[in-house]
PDB file of C-alpha atoms in Angstrom:
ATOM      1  CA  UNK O   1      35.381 -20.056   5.736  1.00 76.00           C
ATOM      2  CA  UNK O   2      35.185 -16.900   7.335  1.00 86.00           C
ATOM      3  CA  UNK O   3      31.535 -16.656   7.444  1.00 86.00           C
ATOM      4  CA  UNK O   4      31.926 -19.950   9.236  1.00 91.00           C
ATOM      5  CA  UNK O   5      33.880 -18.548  11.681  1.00 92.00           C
ATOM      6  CA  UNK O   6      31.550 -15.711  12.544  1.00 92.00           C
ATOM      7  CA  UNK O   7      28.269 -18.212  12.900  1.00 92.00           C
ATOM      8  CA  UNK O   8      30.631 -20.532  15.210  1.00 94.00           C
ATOM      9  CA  UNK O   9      30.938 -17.157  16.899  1.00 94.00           C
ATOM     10  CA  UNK O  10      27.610 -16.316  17.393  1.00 93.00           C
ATOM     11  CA  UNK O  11      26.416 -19.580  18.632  1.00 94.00           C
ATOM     12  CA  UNK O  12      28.936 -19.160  20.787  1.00 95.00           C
ATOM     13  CA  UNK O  13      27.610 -15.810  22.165  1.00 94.00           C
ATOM     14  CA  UNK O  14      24.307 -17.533  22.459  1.00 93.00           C
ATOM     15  CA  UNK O  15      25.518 -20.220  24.809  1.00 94.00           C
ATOM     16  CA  UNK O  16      27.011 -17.734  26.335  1.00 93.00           C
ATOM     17  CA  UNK O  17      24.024 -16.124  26.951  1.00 93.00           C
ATOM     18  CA  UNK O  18      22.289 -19.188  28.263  1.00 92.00           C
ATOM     19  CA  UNK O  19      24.685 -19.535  30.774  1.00 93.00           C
ATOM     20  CA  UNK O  20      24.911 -16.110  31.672  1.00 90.00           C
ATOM     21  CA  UNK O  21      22.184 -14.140  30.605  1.00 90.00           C
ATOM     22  CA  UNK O  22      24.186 -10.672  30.334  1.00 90.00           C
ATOM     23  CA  UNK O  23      22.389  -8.719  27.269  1.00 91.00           C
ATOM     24  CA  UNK O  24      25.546  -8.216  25.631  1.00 92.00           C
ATOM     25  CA  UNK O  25      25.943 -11.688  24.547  1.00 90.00           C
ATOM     26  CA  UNK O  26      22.636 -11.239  23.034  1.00 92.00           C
ATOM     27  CA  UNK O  27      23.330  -8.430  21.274  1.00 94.00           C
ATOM     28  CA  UNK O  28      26.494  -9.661  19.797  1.00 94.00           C
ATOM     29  CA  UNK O  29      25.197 -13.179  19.040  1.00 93.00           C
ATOM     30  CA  UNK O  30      22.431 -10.803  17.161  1.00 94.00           C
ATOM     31  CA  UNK O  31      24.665  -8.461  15.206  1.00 95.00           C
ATOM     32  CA  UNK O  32      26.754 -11.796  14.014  1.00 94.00           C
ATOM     33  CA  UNK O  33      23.896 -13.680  12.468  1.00 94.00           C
ATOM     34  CA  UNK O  34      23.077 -10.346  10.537  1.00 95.00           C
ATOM     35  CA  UNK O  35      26.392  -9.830   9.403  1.00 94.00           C
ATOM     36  CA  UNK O  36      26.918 -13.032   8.301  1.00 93.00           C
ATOM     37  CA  UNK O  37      23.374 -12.985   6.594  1.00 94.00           C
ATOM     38  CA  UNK O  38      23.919  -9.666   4.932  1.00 95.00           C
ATOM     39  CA  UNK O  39      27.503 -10.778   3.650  1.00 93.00           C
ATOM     40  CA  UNK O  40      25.511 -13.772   1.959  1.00 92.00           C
ATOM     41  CA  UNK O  41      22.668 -11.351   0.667  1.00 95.00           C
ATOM     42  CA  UNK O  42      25.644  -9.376  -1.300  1.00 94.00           C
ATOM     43  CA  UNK O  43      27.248 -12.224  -2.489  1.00 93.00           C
ATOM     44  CA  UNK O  44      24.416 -14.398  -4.098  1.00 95.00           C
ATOM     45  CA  UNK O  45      23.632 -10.599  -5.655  1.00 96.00           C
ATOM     46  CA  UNK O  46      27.283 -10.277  -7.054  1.00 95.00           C
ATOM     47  CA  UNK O  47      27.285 -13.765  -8.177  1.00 94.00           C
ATOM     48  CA  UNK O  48      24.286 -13.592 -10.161  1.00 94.00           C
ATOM     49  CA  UNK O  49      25.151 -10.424 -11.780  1.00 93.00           C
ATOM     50  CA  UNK O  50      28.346 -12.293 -12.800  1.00 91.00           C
ATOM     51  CA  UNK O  51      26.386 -15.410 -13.975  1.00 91.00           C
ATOM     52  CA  UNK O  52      24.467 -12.719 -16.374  1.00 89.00           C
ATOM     53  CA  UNK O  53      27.541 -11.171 -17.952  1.00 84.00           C
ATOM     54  CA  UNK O  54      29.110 -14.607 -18.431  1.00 82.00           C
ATOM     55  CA  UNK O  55      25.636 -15.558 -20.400  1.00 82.00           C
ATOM     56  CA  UNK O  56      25.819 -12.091 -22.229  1.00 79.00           C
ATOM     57  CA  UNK O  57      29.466 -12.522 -23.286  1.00 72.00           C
ATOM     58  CA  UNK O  58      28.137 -16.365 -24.514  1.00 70.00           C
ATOM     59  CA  UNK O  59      25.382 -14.533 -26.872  1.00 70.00           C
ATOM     60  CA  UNK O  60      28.069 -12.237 -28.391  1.00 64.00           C
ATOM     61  CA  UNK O  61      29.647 -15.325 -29.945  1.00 65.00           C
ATOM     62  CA  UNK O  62      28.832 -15.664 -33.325  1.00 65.00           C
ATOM     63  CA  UNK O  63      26.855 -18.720 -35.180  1.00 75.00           C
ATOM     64  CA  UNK O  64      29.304 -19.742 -37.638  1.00 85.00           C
ATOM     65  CA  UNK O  65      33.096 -18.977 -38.689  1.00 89.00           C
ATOM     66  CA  UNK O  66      35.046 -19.722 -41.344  1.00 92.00           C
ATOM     67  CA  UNK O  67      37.840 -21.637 -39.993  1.00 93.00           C
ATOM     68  CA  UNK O  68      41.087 -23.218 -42.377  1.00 91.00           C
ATOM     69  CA  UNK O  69      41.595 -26.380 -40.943  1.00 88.00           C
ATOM     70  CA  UNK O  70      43.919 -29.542 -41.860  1.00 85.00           C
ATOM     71  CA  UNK O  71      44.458 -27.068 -45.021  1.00 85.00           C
ATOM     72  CA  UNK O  72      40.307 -27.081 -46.214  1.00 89.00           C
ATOM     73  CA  UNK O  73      38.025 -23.802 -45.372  1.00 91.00           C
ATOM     74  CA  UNK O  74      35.271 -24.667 -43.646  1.00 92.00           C
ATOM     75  CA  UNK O  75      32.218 -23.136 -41.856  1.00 91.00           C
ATOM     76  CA  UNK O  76      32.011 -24.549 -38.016  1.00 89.00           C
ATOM     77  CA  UNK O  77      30.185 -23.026 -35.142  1.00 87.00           C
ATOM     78  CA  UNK O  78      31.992 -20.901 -33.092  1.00 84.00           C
ATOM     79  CA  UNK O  79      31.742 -23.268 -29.974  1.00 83.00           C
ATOM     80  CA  UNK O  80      34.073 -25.657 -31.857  1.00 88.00           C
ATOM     81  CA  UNK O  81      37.070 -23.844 -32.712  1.00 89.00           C
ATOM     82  CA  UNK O  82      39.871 -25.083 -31.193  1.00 88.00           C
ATOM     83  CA  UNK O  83      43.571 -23.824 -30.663  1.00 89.00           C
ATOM     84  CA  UNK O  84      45.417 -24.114 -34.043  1.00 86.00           C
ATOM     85  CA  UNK O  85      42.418 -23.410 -36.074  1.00 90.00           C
ATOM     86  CA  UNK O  86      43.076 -20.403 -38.367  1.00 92.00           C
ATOM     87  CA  UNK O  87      39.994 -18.034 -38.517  1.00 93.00           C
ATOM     88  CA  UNK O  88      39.211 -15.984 -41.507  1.00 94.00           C
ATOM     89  CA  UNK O  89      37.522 -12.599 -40.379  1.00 92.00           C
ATOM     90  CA  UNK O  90      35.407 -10.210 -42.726  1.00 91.00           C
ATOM     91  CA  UNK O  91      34.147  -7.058 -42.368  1.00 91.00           C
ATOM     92  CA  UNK O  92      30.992  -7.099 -40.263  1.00 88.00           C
ATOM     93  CA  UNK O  93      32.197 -10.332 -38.843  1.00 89.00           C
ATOM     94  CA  UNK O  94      32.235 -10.865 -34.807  1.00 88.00           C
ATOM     95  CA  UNK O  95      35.321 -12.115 -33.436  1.00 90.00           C
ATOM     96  CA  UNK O  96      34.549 -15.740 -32.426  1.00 89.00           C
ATOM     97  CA  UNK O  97      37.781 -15.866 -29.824  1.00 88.00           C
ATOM     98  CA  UNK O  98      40.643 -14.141 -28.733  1.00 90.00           C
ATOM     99  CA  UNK O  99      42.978 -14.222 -32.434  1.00 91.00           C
ATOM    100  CA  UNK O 100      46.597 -13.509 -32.462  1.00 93.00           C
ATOM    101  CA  UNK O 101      46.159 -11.764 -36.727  1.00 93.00           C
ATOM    102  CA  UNK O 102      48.620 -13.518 -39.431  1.00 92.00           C
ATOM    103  CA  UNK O 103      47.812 -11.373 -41.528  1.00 93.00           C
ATOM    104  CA  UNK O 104      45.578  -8.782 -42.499  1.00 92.00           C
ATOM    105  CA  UNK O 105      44.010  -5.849 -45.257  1.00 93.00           C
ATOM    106  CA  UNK O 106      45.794  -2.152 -44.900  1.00 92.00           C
ATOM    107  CA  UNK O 107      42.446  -1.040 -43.382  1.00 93.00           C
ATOM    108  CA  UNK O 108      41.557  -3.872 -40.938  1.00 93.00           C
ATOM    109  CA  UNK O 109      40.315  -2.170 -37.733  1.00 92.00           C
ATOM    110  CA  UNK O 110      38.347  -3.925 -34.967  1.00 93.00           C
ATOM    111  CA  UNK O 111      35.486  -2.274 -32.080  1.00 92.00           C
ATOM    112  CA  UNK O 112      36.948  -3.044 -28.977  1.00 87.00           C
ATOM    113  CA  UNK O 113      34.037  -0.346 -27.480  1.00 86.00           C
ATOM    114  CA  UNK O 114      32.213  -3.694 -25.573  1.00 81.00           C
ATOM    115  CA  UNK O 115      35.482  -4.213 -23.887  1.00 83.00           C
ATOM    116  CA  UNK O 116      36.941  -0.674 -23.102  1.00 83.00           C
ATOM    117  CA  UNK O 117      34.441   1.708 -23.844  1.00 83.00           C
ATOM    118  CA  UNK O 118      36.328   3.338 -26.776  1.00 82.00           C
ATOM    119  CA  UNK O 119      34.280   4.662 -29.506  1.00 83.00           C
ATOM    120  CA  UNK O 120      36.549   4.573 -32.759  1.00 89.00           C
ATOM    121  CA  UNK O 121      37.561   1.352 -33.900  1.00 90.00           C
ATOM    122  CA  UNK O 122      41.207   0.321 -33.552  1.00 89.00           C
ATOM    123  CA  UNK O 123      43.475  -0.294 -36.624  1.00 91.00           C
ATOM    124  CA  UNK O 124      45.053  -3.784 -36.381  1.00 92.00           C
ATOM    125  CA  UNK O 125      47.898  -5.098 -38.349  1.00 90.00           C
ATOM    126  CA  UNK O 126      50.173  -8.372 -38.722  1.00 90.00           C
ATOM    127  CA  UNK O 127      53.403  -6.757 -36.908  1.00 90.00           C
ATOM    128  CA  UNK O 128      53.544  -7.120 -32.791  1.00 88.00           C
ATOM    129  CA  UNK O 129      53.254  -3.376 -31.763  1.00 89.00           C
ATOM    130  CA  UNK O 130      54.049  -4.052 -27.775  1.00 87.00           C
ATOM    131  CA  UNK O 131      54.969  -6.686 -25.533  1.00 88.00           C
ATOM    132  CA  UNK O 132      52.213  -7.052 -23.865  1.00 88.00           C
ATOM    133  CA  UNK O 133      49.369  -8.222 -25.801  1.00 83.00           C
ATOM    134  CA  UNK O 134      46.538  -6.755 -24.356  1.00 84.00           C
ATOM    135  CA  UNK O 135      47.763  -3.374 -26.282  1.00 86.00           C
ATOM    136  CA  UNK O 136      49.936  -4.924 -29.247  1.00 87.00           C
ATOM    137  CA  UNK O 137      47.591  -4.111 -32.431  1.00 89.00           C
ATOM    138  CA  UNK O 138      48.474  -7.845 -33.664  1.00 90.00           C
ATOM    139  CA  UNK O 139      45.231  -9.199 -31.474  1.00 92.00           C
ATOM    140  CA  UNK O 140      41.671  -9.537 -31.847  1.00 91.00           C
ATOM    141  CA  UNK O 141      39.745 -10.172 -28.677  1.00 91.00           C
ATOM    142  CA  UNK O 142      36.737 -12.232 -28.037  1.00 88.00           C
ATOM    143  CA  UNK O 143      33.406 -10.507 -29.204  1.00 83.00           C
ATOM    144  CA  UNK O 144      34.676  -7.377 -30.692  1.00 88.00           C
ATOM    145  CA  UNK O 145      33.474  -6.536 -34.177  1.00 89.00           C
ATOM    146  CA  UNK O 146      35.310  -5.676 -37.417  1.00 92.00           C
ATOM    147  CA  UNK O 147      33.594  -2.531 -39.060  1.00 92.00           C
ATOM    148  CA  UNK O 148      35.983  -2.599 -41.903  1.00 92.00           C
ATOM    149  CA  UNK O 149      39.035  -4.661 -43.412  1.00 92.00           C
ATOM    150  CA  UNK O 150      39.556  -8.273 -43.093  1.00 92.00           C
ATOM    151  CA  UNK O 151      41.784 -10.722 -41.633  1.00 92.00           C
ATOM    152  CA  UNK O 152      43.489 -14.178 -40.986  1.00 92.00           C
ATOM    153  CA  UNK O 153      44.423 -15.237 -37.176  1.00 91.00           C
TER     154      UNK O 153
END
């Protein structure tokens, strides 16, 4: 909308200029245009570059989970899990979707280092550990990887 504003803005300075041809209404109707061309420039840039991680983050998704549904174990592709679906984790498993874990082995740890850079794996365990659950150990987040333990979430 903004962007609109400043081409309204510079056509404007370009009547202007037809009217009365003072070269400052040239200049201005000039620098306008560019602005509002570079502006676009960096945002088709940012967008793409957020169109690639989206696709990245879609090939960390693994192929198939095993998933307890309607009480039967199943394999289904990752795409199809659905909210109530209780996933079954393994070591060297991917993380198919964000998990809130049931329960889990003594030595169940997850990799969060795709999503925060740190470079030990994190312990996880059944028990909430903080109210917010971005820190509580009791979640698994979308494309991590357990290295060790297993779990049910």
């Amino acid at each position: 909308a903004f962007n609109l504003l400043l081409w309204a803005a510079g056509v404007a300075c370009f009547v202007s200029y037809g009217l009365v041809p003072a070269a400052d209404n040239l200049y201005l109707g000039i620098v306008l245009f560019c602005v509002v061309w570079v502006t676009g420039c960096f945002s088709y840039l940012q967008n793409s570059k957020s169109d690639n991680m989206m696709n990245e983050f879609k090939s960390m998704r693994p192929p198939k989970v095993k998933v307890v549904r309607g009480g039967e174990t199943i394999f289904l592709d990752a795409s199809v899990i659905t909210i109530g679906d209780i996933v079954k984790l393994e070591q060297g498993d991917l993380v198919p979707a964000d998990l809130r874990i049931l329960e889990c082995s003594p030595n169940m740890c997850v990799d969060n280092s795709s999503l925060t850079g740190e470079s030990e794996p994190q312990k996880r365990k059944a028990e909430c550990t903080n109210e917010n659950p971005l820190e509580s150990a009791n979640i698994c987040f979308f494309g991590t990887q357990v290295p060790e333990g297993s779990c049910v979430g």
